Amino acid sequence: VGNLASMSTNGSLTFISFFSFALQSFRRFGNTLSEYFHLLWFWHRALKIIGANFGTSVLSYFIFLKWLLTFNIFSFLINFSFIIIPQFVAAEPNNLSFTGLELLTGAGYFQQTVLYYGFYTNATIHKIENGPSYNMQLAYIFTVGLYFVICFFTLLFSMAKSFCKNFMDLQTYSGNASKILCTWDFNISNEKAVKLKQKNLSTQIKVQNAGAAMLVLPIVASLLNAFIPFFYSWLGCLERYQTPGYHVYVTIIRNIILKISIVGILCYYWVNVVAESESQCWETLVGQDIYRLVLVDFIFCLLGSFFGEFLRRIIGTTFCVSLGLPEFDIGRNVLDLIYAQTLTWIGILFSPLLPGIQFISFSIVFYVKKVSLMMNCQPPRKVWKTAQMTTSFMFLLFFPSFVGVLSVIGVTVWRLKPSEECGPFRGLSSMYAAVSEWIKTLENHTASKWVVWIYHNLITSVLFFFILSVLAFGKNCLRHSHSSLKTKNYKDLESVVLLQIIGILLNTRQQAHEGNIDLNLLVNFVFRIPILAGSRTGLASHQVSTNC
Amino acid sequence: MGNKQTIFTDEQLDAYQDCTFFTRKEILRLHGRYHEMAPNVVPMDYTKDPDVKLPMQLIINMPELKENPFKERIVESFSEDGEGSLSFNDFVDMFSVLSEMAPRELKAIYAFKIYDFNTDNFICKSDLEQTLNKLTREELTAEEITLVCEKVIEEADMDGDGKLGFADFENMISKAPDFLSTFHIRI
């Protein structure tokens, strides 16, 4: 490995200088491109106003919402280009009449439109004689599949980055030093918000100096029955000023369990009852259910703003002045977003237009929440560990939410029988059969043997995906972690580390192929990555040119 | 690419793009903000690199800085002459470091400068006392201030010299994950 490392060093240095030149040109190109997106200016202004008046913690909700918006617009764009437009070309006329009620129920006129799975043809579309044809079955399953793969890796990368920036190598002490020197929010430029924060800080310091422990949460009494285990495990590692934070955690956990139960029961119902029923087009029925759920959730979100913020402000300023202005409930709102996004992800397979609808609904929610925030809420008084909470929410988005969606979609695509009379997969034994049959036809052509090889050795290889995910997570984590070791020749270390990882990967693959897969080998591989990470420096990845 | 601006040459804009975390459009917008603070003093034509500096009084009245307790120290840390007057380059530098794309190490350097009131390259007890006063609007008594400052030095001073050097400060920053998002001004 030593020789290999030195050989690779020279090669990697020239590679890296070329790479940094490429990076610089790419950055300039990206900047020029972004200037043409005037919309970005709208987000920038909105986020600036929110941050200036309410601080970074509340801002993190709106940034999370904006992030979810990009998932939806991307899904809408690829669905539109690859599934919806071809379907428009091959569409059958819609005989049903439109009454206004369909907007609420999603049934009726909408059943014969591109909104639902049932309308899509299973034919190969030929518009031009002897011209290229378009296989709708493959297009449908590959578009949805590709979208989920991209989502998976995007979430994985973001989680790795966020986790390693905010959790690794931290014994977060919220001691005085950190409070005084690291937590002043420079974003806030509203006079009242600044005064409020200053008052909070001086109160905290006074209370701390007076020795008050403040360990008893008023709300613990009512949650004691359900959450004794959680409470005791946290009591063990309580830090002095963080007690309001644990009240937030407990509430969030309760909400999460509630929402997981709801989605879980719904999915069970759809997969086991609706799919097995003899109805004409069960996928469209499921799609309609999800459409209604999304719509009702959107309405409840707006109502929640109305009651939770607007009415609460009226009560707090006129009838019961001791209550005061409400605070923006970041935890509950973010969980609502995650729930809505989970529903959308489940619904993509059954209703390709759903991400577009969700994009519009999220945009309206952004606007309504922003207006409600400005009109009704006061800046937060509680301490909210923004970076760590954002990481936790990202994990929540990945773990119960995205992984759950993948399992439901997996069961639907691999196990359930598509309905006989509608949709792009009619008549097949499962949706996945479209792909396996296509591979079988490819096997007969020698020119496409490489596609078949990729399919059998990589795509169906679970091991490959596991290793790829761990690699992606580890590599992205390396880029963003903060090791206090700084070595001058970190660029050499990076290439050595990469070579070692590739070597381990190839070795593992070889062993697995020979049937020698050893659990020890795998575990060894998995744990070597953090050790390799520890030897790498924490210098930031931004390349600054030398003539500055 | 079709831009008709005559404020900067293309080479200047490219140089700004490479040396800061801003795009061309943002740099032009920053110039607009710089210009509107003193329209009679700041020229619209920067192609000849004019030597124009705005005094601190004008800069700290910007809405982004007006309510910040550390506004004077921020402006002083980025001014070349140390007195608080900023040329356009200093102005862009300041908002570049305070933007969300600046890396943690860079922000730590300037945060240290800002909290170092007597510019002796150490955050000593008097610096901490001044910081604390600004953070609490002078609502604490002298004993409370002394007590907190002593606790801070106890917690963060690694080399035992009674004051915080840059290494101590950086070590503390690395344990505060919110630092990156709070040490940020959106312009």
XYZ file of C-alpha atoms in Angstrom, chain A residues 148-544:
397
model
C -36.660 7.319 -5.396
C -33.029 6.355 -5.919
C -32.073 10.017 -6.319
C -34.114 10.897 -3.205
C -32.399 8.122 -1.295
C -28.914 9.334 -2.069
C -29.831 13.004 -1.580
C -31.229 12.242 1.866
C -28.242 10.059 2.700
C -25.777 12.765 1.706
C -27.637 15.496 3.566
C -27.904 13.354 6.668
C -24.230 12.489 6.581
C -23.271 16.108 6.190
C -25.622 17.308 8.877
C -24.864 14.518 11.335
C -21.114 14.822 11.054
C -21.157 18.594 11.227
C -23.362 18.727 14.268
C -22.959 15.559 16.261
C -19.559 14.031 15.756
C -16.709 15.096 17.975
C -18.978 17.048 20.254
C -19.317 16.782 23.917
C -21.796 19.548 23.643
C -21.480 21.370 26.790
C -23.795 24.262 27.018
C -21.570 25.946 29.477
C -21.144 29.613 29.990
C -18.360 30.027 27.455
C -20.466 28.627 24.665
C -23.461 30.684 25.686
C -21.558 33.950 25.763
C -19.300 33.587 22.764
C -21.052 31.249 20.341
C -24.777 31.692 20.505
C -25.558 35.297 19.780
C -27.809 35.271 16.706
C -26.353 37.819 14.265
C -29.328 37.322 11.950
C -31.739 39.225 14.132
C -32.087 42.858 13.230
C -35.453 43.653 14.749
C -35.133 45.927 17.770
C -37.749 44.184 19.904
C -36.383 40.729 19.132
C -32.881 41.822 20.090
C -34.086 43.318 23.372
C -36.024 40.149 24.140
C -32.975 37.984 23.566
C -30.818 40.207 25.717
C -33.352 40.065 28.496
C -33.521 36.255 28.246
C -29.790 35.939 28.474
C -29.502 38.141 31.534
C -32.380 36.301 33.215
C -30.715 32.973 32.473
C -27.446 34.148 33.939
C -29.112 35.572 37.038
C -31.043 32.368 37.621
C -28.006 30.242 37.067
C -25.956 32.286 39.460
C -28.680 32.067 42.077
C -28.295 28.276 41.919
C -31.902 27.416 41.005
C -31.984 23.967 39.471
C -35.410 24.070 37.702
C -35.594 20.383 37.121
C -39.317 19.825 37.215
C -41.265 20.275 33.998
C -44.900 21.220 34.470
C -46.032 19.023 31.655
C -44.217 15.850 32.794
C -47.057 15.124 35.234
C -49.570 14.595 32.440
C -47.171 12.601 30.265
C -45.833 10.420 33.078
C -48.078 7.431 32.318
C -46.955 7.073 28.749
C -43.378 8.267 28.915
C -41.756 7.164 32.163
C -38.974 5.254 30.381
C -38.042 8.240 28.215
C -38.196 10.601 31.141
C -35.865 8.541 33.327
C -33.323 7.973 30.625
C -33.128 11.700 29.963
C -33.101 12.616 33.617
C -29.814 10.812 33.792
C -28.086 13.150 31.418
C -29.894 16.409 32.005
C -27.940 19.545 31.644
C -28.878 22.464 33.767
C -30.404 24.984 31.410
C -31.762 22.586 28.883
C -34.921 21.509 30.646
C -37.322 23.359 28.335
C -35.693 21.452 25.480
C -36.715 18.088 26.885
C -40.295 19.179 27.128
C -40.064 19.778 23.407
C -38.487 16.366 22.763
C -41.194 14.533 24.683
C -43.954 16.277 22.804
C -42.291 15.589 19.481
C -41.875 11.875 20.215
C -45.555 11.602 21.079
C -46.521 13.287 17.830
C -44.209 11.077 15.826
C -45.695 7.897 17.269
C -49.172 9.170 16.518
C -48.353 9.988 12.895
C -46.438 6.756 12.269
C -49.441 4.818 13.565
C -51.794 6.678 11.254
C -49.673 6.154 8.152
C -48.924 2.553 9.111
C -52.577 1.658 9.532
C -53.475 3.353 6.245
C -50.765 1.495 4.325
C -51.805 -1.804 5.844
C -55.369 -1.105 4.791
C -54.383 -0.168 1.256
C -52.030 -3.079 0.680
C -54.103 -5.795 2.300
C -57.698 -4.736 1.797
C -57.987 -2.439 -1.192
C -55.446 -4.250 -3.356
C -57.020 -7.640 -2.708
C -60.548 -6.433 -3.333
C -62.215 -7.187 -6.643
C -62.635 -3.545 -7.545
C -62.019 -2.362 -11.061
C -58.974 -0.224 -10.559
C -57.603 -0.394 -7.042
C -54.567 1.765 -7.753
C -56.812 4.664 -8.694
C -58.821 4.119 -5.504
C -55.665 4.286 -3.435
C -54.605 7.358 -5.389
C -57.902 9.048 -4.605
C -57.569 8.193 -0.920
C -54.141 9.757 -0.840
C -55.340 12.819 -2.752
C -58.075 13.350 -0.163
C -55.657 12.822 2.715
C -53.232 15.338 1.268
C -56.013 17.847 0.726
C -57.465 17.452 4.219
C -54.011 17.635 5.780
C -53.409 20.869 3.879
C -56.711 22.312 5.132
C -55.905 21.276 8.704
C -52.499 22.866 8.412
C -54.106 26.171 7.456
C -56.707 25.771 10.200
C -53.940 25.018 12.653
C -52.349 28.318 11.760
C -55.671 30.067 12.144
C -56.511 28.594 15.546
C -53.077 28.025 16.940
C -51.667 31.392 16.016
C -54.276 33.936 14.965
C -57.032 33.153 17.479
C -54.480 32.468 20.183
C -53.052 35.939 19.615
C -56.510 37.510 19.845
C -57.131 35.656 23.099
C -53.680 36.478 24.371
C -54.036 40.199 23.776
C -57.681 40.899 24.606
C -59.281 38.349 26.907
C -56.441 36.794 28.793
C -53.545 39.222 28.600
C -51.359 37.145 30.894
C -50.997 34.565 28.111
C -49.346 36.986 25.724
C -48.440 36.325 22.127
C -48.016 32.746 20.972
C -44.658 31.367 19.898
C -44.159 29.563 16.639
C -44.241 25.835 17.430
C -41.299 24.655 15.348
C -41.483 20.978 16.323
C -45.135 20.433 15.572
C -44.922 22.307 12.278
C -41.898 20.395 11.020
C -43.579 17.091 11.879
C -46.631 18.154 9.892
C -44.359 18.811 6.914
C -42.728 15.403 7.234
C -46.144 13.733 7.435
C -47.351 15.566 4.315
C -44.192 14.659 2.411
C -44.532 11.011 3.457
C -48.050 10.925 2.045
C -46.821 12.507 -1.190
C -44.013 9.977 -1.581
C -46.390 7.068 -1.059
C -48.781 8.601 -3.571
C -46.327 9.167 -6.447
C -46.785 5.646 -7.767
C -50.572 5.958 -7.801
C -50.936 9.587 -8.802
C -48.033 11.041 -10.785
C -49.376 14.574 -10.587
C -49.374 14.537 -6.792
C -45.934 16.144 -6.298
C -47.079 19.086 -8.409
C -50.169 19.451 -6.216
C -48.044 19.152 -3.088
C -45.642 21.765 -4.463
C -48.510 24.218 -4.778
C -49.806 23.328 -1.323
C -46.366 23.731 0.282
C -45.943 27.092 -1.442
C -49.268 28.272 -0.019
C -48.282 26.930 3.413
C -44.968 28.841 3.210
C -46.797 32.064 2.464
C -49.539 31.546 5.067
C -47.115 30.524 7.815
C -44.888 33.486 7.045
C -47.789 35.946 7.217
C -49.149 34.325 10.362
C -45.701 34.398 11.942
C -45.269 38.104 11.296
C -48.795 38.984 12.399
C -49.309 36.780 15.395
C -46.158 35.395 16.934
C -43.431 36.637 19.163
C -39.768 35.623 18.844
C -38.920 32.398 20.627
C -37.964 32.498 24.271
C -36.957 28.859 24.632
C -33.468 27.797 23.694
C -33.653 25.701 20.564
C -30.569 23.855 19.423
C -31.134 24.543 15.759
C -28.323 22.558 14.181
C -29.008 19.402 16.162
C -32.760 19.603 15.817
C -32.409 20.076 12.044
C -30.235 16.970 11.898
C -32.780 15.042 13.967
C -35.591 16.127 11.657
C -33.593 15.049 8.642
C -33.104 11.666 10.270
C -36.825 11.485 10.926
C -37.467 12.288 7.295
C -35.173 9.446 6.310
C -35.881 6.770 8.849
C -39.517 6.258 9.595
C -40.638 8.362 6.657
C -38.553 7.585 3.562
C -37.565 4.057 4.480
C -41.202 3.304 5.337
C -42.283 4.666 1.971
C -39.662 2.521 0.232
C -41.010 -0.587 1.950
C -44.589 0.178 0.953
C -43.551 0.905 -2.640
C -41.381 -2.210 -2.618
C -44.283 -4.392 -1.536
C -46.559 -2.766 -4.122
C -44.133 -3.163 -7.007
C -42.905 -6.647 -6.223
C -45.845 -8.428 -4.608
C -49.154 -6.911 -5.546
C -51.000 -7.811 -8.708
C -51.863 -4.743 -10.804
C -55.494 -4.451 -11.835
C -56.503 -6.187 -15.051
C -58.278 -3.375 -16.766
C -56.443 -0.146 -16.166
C -53.044 1.403 -15.847
C -49.688 0.808 -17.522
C -49.127 -2.564 -15.866
C -52.464 -4.215 -16.635
C -52.307 -7.929 -17.200
C -48.864 -8.433 -15.678
C -48.328 -10.540 -12.594
C -46.592 -7.670 -10.806
C -45.373 -4.185 -11.728
C -41.798 -5.378 -11.578
C -42.576 -8.034 -14.191
C -42.320 -5.283 -16.827
C -38.615 -4.920 -16.073
C -37.823 -8.614 -15.803
C -39.596 -9.349 -19.056
C -37.694 -6.539 -20.751
C -34.401 -7.966 -19.500
C -35.420 -11.344 -20.906
C -36.008 -9.831 -24.359
C -32.653 -8.051 -24.133
C -30.849 -11.299 -23.446
C -31.581 -12.365 -26.977
C -29.639 -9.429 -28.452
C -25.875 -9.693 -28.077
C -25.467 -5.923 -28.365
C -27.225 -5.304 -25.070
C -25.551 -8.027 -23.035
C -23.833 -5.394 -20.857
C -27.211 -4.088 -19.717
C -28.169 -7.597 -18.660
C -24.829 -8.002 -16.857
C -25.330 -4.734 -14.927
C -28.833 -5.835 -14.048
C -27.841 -9.238 -12.705
C -24.644 -8.265 -10.917
C -25.261 -4.807 -9.596
C -28.903 -3.854 -9.462
C -30.086 -7.101 -7.978
C -27.154 -7.224 -5.654
C -28.264 -6.120 -2.229
C -24.713 -6.218 -1.003
C -23.691 -3.715 -3.645
C -26.333 -1.240 -2.537
C -25.455 -1.667 1.118
C -21.774 -1.028 0.456
C -22.573 1.900 -1.816
C -24.754 3.512 0.847
C -22.190 3.089 3.585
C -19.513 4.460 1.268
C -21.639 7.454 0.328
C -22.475 8.190 3.945
C -18.884 7.782 5.112
C -17.331 9.806 2.316
C -19.744 12.698 2.758
C -19.226 12.557 6.499
C -15.458 12.806 6.014
C -15.872 15.944 3.969
C -17.792 17.730 6.688
C -16.397 16.495 9.958
C -14.195 18.613 12.150
C -11.119 16.774 13.186
C -8.732 18.913 15.144
C -5.804 17.251 13.401
C -4.537 19.375 10.550
C -1.850 17.900 8.357
C -0.294 19.800 5.471
C -0.457 16.880 3.112
C -4.116 16.072 3.644
C -4.615 15.804 -0.089
C -2.321 12.771 -0.103
C -4.205 11.282 2.812
C -7.457 11.676 0.914
C -6.238 9.665 -2.061
C -4.761 7.009 0.240
C -8.027 6.715 2.131
C -9.983 6.457 -1.109
C -7.644 3.758 -2.436
C -7.989 1.805 0.780
C -11.753 1.974 0.644
C -11.784 0.827 -3.000
C -9.416 -2.002 -2.122
C -11.626 -3.163 0.695
C -14.700 -2.932 -1.532
C -13.154 -5.016 -4.306
C -11.899 -7.557 -1.833
C -15.289 -7.860 -0.196
C -17.005 -8.199 -3.574
C -14.578 -10.919 -4.593
C -15.073 -12.819 -1.372
C -18.831 -12.510 -1.603
C -18.773 -13.769 -5.163
C -16.763 -16.794 -4.090
C -19.293 -17.446 -1.401
C -16.825 -16.566 1.315
C -18.741 -13.675 2.702
C -17.748 -13.391 6.252
C -19.639 -11.318 8.746
C -16.347 -10.352 10.322
C -15.108 -8.999 7.026
C -18.166 -6.872 6.587
C -18.111 -5.576 10.144
C -14.412 -4.878 9.816
C -15.072 -2.913 6.670
C -17.906 -0.935 8.198
C -15.910 0.115 11.216
C -12.750 0.960 9.351
C -14.358 3.971 7.758
C -14.639 6.075 10.961
C -11.036 5.188 11.834
C -9.932 6.258 8.385
C -12.037 9.376 8.862
C -10.237 10.216 12.081
C -6.920 10.414 10.258
C -8.236 12.951 7.846
C -8.073 16.632 8.369
C -11.096 18.816 8.889
C -10.185 21.589 6.503
C -13.190 22.928 4.679
C -13.750 21.923 1.104
C -13.927 25.431 -0.307
C -11.117 26.129 -2.724
C -9.963 29.727 -2.747
